[in-house]
Tab-separated table of C-alpha atoms and ligand atoms in Angstrom:
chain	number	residue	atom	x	y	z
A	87	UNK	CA	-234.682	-67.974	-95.521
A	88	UNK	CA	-232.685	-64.494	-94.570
A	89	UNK	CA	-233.621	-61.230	-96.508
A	90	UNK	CA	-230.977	-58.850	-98.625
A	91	UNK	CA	-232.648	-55.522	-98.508
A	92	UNK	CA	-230.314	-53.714	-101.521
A	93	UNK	CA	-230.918	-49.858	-101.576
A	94	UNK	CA	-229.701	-48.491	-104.982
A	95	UNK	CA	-228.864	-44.819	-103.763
A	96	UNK	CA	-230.157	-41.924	-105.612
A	97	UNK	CA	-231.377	-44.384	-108.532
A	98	UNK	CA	-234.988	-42.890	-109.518
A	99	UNK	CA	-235.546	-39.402	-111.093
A	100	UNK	CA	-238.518	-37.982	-113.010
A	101	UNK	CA	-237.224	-39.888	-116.270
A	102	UNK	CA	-236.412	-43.037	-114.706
A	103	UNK	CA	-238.214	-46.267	-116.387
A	104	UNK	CA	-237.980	-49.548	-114.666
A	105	UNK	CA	-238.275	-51.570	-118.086
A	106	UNK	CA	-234.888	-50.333	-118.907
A	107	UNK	CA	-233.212	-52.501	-116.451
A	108	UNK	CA	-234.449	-55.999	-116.929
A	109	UNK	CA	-233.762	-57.774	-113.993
A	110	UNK	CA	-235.661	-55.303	-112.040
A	111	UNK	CA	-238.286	-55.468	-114.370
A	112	UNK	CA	-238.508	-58.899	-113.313
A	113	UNK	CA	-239.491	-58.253	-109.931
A	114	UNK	CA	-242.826	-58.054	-108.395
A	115	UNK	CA	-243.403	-54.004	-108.221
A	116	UNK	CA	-244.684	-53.971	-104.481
A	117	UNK	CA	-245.658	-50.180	-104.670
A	118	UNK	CA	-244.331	-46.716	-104.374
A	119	UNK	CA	-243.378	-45.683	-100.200
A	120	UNK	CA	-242.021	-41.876	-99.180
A	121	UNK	CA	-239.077	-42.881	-97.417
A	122	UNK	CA	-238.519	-39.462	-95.940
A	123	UNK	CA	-241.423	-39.862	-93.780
A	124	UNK	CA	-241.829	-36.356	-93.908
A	125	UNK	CA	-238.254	-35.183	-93.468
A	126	UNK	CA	-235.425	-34.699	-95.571
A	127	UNK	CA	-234.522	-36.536	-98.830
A	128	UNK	CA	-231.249	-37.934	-96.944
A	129	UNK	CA	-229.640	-41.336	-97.281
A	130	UNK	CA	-229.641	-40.936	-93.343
A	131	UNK	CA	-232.939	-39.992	-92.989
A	132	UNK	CA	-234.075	-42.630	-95.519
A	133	UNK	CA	-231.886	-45.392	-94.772
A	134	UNK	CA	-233.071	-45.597	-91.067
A	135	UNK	CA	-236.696	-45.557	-92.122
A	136	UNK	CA	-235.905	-48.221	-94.164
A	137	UNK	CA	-234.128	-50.107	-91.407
A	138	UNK	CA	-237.631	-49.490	-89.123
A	139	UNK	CA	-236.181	-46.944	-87.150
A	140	UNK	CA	-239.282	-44.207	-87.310
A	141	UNK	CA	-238.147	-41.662	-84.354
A	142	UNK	CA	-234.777	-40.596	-85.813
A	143	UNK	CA	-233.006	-38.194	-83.654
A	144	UNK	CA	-233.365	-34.418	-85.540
A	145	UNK	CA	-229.634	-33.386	-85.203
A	146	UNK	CA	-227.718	-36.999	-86.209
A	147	UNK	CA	-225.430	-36.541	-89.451
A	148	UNK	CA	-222.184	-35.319	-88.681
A	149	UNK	CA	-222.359	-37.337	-85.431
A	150	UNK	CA	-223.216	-40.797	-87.880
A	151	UNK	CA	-220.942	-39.134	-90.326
A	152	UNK	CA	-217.634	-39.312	-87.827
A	153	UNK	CA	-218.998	-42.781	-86.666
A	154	UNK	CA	-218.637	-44.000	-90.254
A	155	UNK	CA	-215.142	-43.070	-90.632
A	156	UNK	CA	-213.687	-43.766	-87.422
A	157	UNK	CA	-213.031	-40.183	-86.106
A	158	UNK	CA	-213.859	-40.397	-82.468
A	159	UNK	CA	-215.772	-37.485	-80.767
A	160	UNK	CA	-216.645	-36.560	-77.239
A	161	UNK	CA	-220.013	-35.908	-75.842
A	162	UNK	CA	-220.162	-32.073	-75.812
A	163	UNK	CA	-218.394	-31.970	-79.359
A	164	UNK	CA	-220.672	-30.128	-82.227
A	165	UNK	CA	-220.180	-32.049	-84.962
A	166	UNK	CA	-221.181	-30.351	-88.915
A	167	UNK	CA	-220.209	-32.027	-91.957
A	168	UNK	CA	-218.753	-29.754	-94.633
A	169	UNK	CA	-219.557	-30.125	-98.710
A	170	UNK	CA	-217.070	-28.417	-101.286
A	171	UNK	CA	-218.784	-26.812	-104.623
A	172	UNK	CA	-217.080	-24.776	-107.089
A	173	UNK	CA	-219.085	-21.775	-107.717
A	174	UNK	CA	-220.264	-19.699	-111.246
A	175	UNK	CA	-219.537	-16.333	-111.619
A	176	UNK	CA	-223.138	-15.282	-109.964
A	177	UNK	CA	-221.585	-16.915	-107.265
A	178	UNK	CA	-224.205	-19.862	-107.149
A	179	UNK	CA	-222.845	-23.234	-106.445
A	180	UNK	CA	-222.919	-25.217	-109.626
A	181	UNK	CA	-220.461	-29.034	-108.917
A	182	UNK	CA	-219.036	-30.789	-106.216
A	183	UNK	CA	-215.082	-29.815	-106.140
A	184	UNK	CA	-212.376	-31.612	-104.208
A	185	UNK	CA	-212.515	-30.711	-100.482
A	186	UNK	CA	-208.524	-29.381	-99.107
A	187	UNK	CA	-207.208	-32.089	-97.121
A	188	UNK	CA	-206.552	-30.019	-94.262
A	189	UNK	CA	-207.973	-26.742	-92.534
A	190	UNK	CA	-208.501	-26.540	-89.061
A	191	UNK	CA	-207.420	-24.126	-86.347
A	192	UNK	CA	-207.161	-24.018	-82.330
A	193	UNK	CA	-211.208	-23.675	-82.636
A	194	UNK	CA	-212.125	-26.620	-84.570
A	195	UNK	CA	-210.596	-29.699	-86.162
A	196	UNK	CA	-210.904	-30.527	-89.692
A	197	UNK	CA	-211.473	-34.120	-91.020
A	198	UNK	CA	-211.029	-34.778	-95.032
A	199	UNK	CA	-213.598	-37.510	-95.904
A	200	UNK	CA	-213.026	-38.010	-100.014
A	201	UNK	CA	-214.031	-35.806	-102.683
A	202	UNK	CA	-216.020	-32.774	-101.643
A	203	UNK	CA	-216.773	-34.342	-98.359
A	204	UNK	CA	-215.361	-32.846	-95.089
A	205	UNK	CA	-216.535	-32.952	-91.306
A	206	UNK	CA	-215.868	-30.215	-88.589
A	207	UNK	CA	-215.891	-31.086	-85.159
A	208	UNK	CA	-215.867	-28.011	-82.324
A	209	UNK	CA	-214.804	-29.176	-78.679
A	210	UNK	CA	-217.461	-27.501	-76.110
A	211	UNK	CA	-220.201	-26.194	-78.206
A	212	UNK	CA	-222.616	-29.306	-77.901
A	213	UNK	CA	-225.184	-27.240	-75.805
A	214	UNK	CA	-225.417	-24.623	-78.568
A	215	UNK	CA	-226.881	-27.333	-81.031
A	216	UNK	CA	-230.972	-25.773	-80.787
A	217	UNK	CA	-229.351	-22.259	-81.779
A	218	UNK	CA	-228.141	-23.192	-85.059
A	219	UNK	CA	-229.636	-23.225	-88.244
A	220	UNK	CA	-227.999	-24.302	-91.853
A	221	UNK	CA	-228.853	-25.046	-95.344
A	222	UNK	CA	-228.558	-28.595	-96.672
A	223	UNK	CA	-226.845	-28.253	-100.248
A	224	UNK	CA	-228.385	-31.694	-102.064
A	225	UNK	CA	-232.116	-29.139	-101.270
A	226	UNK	CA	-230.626	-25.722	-102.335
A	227	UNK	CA	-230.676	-24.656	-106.024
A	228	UNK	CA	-230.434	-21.193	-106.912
A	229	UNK	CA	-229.316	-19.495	-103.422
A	230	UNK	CA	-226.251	-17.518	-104.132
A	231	UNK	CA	-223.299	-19.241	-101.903
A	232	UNK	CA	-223.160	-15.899	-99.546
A	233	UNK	CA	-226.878	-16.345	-98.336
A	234	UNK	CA	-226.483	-19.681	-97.125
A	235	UNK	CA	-223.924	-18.337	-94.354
A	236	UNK	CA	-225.020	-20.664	-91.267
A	237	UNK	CA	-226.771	-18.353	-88.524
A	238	UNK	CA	-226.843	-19.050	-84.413
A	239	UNK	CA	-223.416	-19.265	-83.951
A	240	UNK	CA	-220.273	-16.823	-84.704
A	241	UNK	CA	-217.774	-19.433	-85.382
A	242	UNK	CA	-219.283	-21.172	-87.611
A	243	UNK	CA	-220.582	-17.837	-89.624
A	244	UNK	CA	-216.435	-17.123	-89.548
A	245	UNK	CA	-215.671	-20.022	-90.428
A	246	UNK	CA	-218.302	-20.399	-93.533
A	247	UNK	CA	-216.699	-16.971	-94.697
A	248	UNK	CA	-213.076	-17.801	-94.738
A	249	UNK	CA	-213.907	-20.259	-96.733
A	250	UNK	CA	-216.213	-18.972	-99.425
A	251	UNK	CA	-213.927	-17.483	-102.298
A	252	UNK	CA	-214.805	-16.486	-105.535
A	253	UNK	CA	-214.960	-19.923	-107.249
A	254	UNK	CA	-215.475	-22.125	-104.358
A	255	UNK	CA	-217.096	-22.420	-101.159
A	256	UNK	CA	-218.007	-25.063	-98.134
A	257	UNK	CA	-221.516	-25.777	-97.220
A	258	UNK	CA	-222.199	-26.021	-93.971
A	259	UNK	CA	-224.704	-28.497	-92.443
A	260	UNK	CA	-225.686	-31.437	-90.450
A	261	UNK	CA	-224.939	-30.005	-87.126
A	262	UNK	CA	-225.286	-32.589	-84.384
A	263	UNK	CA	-224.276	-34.031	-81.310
A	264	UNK	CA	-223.059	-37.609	-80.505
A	265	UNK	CA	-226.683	-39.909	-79.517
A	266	UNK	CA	-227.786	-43.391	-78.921
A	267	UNK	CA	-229.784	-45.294	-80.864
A	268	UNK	CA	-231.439	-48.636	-80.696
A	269	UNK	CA	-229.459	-51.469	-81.765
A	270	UNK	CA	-231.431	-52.652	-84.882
A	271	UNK	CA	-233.492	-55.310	-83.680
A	272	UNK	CA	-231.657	-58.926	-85.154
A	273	UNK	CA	-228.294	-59.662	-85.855
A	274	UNK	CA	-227.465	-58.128	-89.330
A	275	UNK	CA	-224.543	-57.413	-91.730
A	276	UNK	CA	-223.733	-54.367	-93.936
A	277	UNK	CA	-222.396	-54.394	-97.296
A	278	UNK	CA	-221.321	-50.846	-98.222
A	279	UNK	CA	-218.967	-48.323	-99.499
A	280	UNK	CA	-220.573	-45.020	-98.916
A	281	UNK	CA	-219.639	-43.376	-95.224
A	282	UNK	CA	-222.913	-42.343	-93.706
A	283	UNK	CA	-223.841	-46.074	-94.286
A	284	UNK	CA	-220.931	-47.298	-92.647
A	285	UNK	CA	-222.205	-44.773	-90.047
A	286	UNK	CA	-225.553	-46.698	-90.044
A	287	UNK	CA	-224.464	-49.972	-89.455
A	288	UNK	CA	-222.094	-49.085	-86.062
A	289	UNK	CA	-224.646	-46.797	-84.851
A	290	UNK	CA	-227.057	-49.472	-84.706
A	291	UNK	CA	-224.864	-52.430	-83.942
A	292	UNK	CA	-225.165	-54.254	-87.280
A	293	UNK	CA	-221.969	-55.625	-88.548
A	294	UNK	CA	-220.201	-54.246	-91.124
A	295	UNK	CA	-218.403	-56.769	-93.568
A	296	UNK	CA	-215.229	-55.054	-95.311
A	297	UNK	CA	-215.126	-54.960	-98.767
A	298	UNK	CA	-211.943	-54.214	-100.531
A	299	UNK	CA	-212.723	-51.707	-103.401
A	300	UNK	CA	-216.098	-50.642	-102.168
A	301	UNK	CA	-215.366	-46.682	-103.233
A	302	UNK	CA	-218.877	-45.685	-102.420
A	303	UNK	CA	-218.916	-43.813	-106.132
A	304	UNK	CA	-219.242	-45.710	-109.676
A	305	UNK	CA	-215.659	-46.524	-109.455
A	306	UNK	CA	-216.894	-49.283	-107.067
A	307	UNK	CA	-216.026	-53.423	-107.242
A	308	UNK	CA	-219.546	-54.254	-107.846
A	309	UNK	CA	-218.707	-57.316	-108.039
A	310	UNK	CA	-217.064	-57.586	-104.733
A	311	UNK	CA	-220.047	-56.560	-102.862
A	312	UNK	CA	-222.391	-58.707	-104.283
A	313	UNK	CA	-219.912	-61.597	-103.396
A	314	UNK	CA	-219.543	-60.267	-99.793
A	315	UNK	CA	-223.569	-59.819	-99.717
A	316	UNK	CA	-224.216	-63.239	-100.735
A	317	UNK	CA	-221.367	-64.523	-98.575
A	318	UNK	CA	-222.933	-62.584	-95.431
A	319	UNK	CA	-226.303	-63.798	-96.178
A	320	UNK	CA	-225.467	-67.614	-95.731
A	321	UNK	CA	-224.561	-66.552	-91.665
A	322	UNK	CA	-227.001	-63.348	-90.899
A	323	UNK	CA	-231.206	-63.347	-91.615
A	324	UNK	CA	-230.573	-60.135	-92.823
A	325	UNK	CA	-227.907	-57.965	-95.236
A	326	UNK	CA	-228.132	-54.515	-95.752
A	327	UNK	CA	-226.401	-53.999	-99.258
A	328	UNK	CA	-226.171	-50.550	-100.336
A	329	UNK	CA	-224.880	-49.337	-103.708
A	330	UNK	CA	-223.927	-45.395	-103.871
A	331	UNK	CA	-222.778	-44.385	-107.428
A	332	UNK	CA	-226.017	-43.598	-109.054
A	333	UNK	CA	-226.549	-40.843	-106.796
A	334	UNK	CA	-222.831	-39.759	-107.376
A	335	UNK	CA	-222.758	-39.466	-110.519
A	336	UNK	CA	-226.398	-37.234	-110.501
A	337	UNK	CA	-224.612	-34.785	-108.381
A	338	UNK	CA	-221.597	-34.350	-110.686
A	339	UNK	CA	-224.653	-33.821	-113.554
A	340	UNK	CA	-224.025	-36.644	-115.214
A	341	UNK	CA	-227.324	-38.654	-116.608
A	342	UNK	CA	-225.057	-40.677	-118.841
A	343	UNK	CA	-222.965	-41.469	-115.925
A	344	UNK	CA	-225.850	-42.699	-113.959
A	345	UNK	CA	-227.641	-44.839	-116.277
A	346	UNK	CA	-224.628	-46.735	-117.312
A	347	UNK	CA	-223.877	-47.489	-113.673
A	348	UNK	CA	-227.422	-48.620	-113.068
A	349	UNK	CA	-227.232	-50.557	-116.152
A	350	UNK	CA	-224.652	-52.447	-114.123
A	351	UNK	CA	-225.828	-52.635	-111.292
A	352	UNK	CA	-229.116	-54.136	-113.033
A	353	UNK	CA	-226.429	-57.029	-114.418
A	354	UNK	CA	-224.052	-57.981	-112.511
A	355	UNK	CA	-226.240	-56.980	-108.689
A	356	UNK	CA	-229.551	-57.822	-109.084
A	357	UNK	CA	-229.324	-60.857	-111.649
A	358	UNK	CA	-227.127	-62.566	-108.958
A	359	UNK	CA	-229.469	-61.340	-106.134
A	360	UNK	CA	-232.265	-62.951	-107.854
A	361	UNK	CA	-230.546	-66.409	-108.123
A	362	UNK	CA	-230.666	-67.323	-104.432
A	363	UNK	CA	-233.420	-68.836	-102.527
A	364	UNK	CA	-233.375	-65.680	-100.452
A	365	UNK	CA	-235.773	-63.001	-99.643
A	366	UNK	CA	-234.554	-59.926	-101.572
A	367	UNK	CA	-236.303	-56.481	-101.585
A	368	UNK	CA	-235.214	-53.507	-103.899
A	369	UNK	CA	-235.574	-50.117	-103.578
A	370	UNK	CA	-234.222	-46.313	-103.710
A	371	UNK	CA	-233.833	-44.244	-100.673
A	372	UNK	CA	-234.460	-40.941	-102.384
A	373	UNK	CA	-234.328	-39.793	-105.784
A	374	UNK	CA	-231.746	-37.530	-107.386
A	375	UNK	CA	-231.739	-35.614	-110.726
A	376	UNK	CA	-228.708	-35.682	-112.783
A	377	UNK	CA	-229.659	-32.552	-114.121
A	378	UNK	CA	-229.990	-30.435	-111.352
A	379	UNK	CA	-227.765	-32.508	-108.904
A	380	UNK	CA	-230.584	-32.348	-106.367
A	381	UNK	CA	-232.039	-35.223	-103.889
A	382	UNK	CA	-235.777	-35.803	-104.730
A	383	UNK	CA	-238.286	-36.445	-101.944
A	384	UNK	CA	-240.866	-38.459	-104.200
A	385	UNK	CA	-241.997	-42.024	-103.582
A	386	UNK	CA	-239.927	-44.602	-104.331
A	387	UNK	CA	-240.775	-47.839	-106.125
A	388	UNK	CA	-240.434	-51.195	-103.994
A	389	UNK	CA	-239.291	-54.229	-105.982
A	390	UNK	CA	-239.540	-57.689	-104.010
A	391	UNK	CA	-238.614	-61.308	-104.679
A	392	UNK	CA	-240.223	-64.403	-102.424
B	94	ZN	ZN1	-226.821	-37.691	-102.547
């Protein structure tokens, strides 16, 4: 018997009711587990916990981040990923807004990842890693845009400005520096859209199964993943699926948004999941709020099956 371990991203929030999605209902509730361990409410952070890795490196997202999406990176590159939010006229960041395509300069190269999503990569800076310090934007909620300027480094603090206008501005955060980690510990596929979790699976030598119209937002093929999960699971003991656009659609403030997709995922993902013979756990990673757009750090219910 080989295990799916499906993480629904993002999928609890201080509302959320497990009766309203039946086929979770179903399941045996195995109890409520902090996947942050402590740290940040990050799909990183969370995901790895989940996957038994317990000493995750401190400074790992932008490195994981480039990994995901196939940007390659040198050893003493500083690596910062870069999140796009329009702004209100108190100049607090209120939604996610579409990241330019291209920016960049002799200093630093710029890498458009979808959406608001960007990644900055500086050649030669590695060592300068402990002197940083940033604000992670999915944690911040009434900071003005101007106070979150990143400190340590004057790059970076010139770079944050030139790109804070009146209406928009670019968070900076999740400076790191390429690492190794442990391969995960038996041979394993991933099933995902979402590009940290692509990240994931190379950084810890699982395979990653390509699914065609995997978006990594509620746009996804839902569908398509499930089929590629269940197809996986017949060849690897285990299959990391991970589904991404609940905690989307909370950061675009949208609880309507987020409950319909989880809806579906309830039909069409986990009343397929829980027609095999295999072992299938459910869970969350973190919370997020679709009305203040924010990760939450609670615990997160466990749902298992055999
Ligand atoms: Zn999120």
């Amino acid at each position: 018997m080989a295990e799916i371990l499906c993480i629904i991203d993002g999928m609890t929030e201080p509302t959320f009711c497990t009766a309203d999605y039946p086929n979770l209902a179903s399941m045996r509730l195995m109890g409520y587990q902090d996947h942050t361990l402590g740290g940040e409410p990050e799909t990183l952070n969370c995901v790895l916990h989940l996957l038994g890795v317990t000493d995750v490196p401190k400074d790992l997202r932008g490195y994981v981040e480039a990994l995901g999406s196939g940007i390659s990176v040198c050893q003493d590159d500083l690596i910062l990923r870069g999140s796009w939010y329009h702004l209100d006229r108190t100049g607090r960041f209120t939604l996610p807004c579409d990241a330019p395509k291209e920016l960049g300069n002799h200093l630093f190269r710029y890498y458009y990842l979808g959406q608001y999503k960007s990644l900055l990569v500086f050649p030669h800076l590695a060592d300068r890693i402990d002197e940083l310090s940033t604000y992670l934007p999915s944690s911040c909620t009434t900071e003005k845009a101007a106070d979150l300027v990143p400190e340590g480094l004057d790059v970076l603090e010139d770079v944050f400005r030139q790109c804070l206008s009146e209406d928009r501005f670019m968070a900076l955060w999740g400076q790191s520096v390429p690492v190794k980690l442990s391969p995960f510990p038996k041979t394993a596929a991933v099933v995902c859209g979402k590009g940290i979790v692509k990240g994931i699976a190379k950084a810890l030598e699982m395979d990653l199964i390509p699914v065609s119209g995997a978006t990594g937002d509620t746009d996804t093929d839902i569908n398509a993943k499930v089929d590629a999960a269940l197809q996986a699971v017949q060849e690897y003991p285990f299959v990391l699926l991970h589904i991404n656009g609940a905690d989307e659609a909370a950061h675009r403030k949208k609880p309507m948004e987020k409950r319909e997709f989880l809806k579906r995922v309830d039909a069409q993902v986990l009343a397929r999941l829980l027609t095999t013979s295999h072992r299938i756990t459910v869970t969350s990673d973190h919370g997020t709020d679709p009305n203040t757009g924010q990760h939450l750090g609670s615990k997160q219910p466990v749902f298992a099956l055999h």
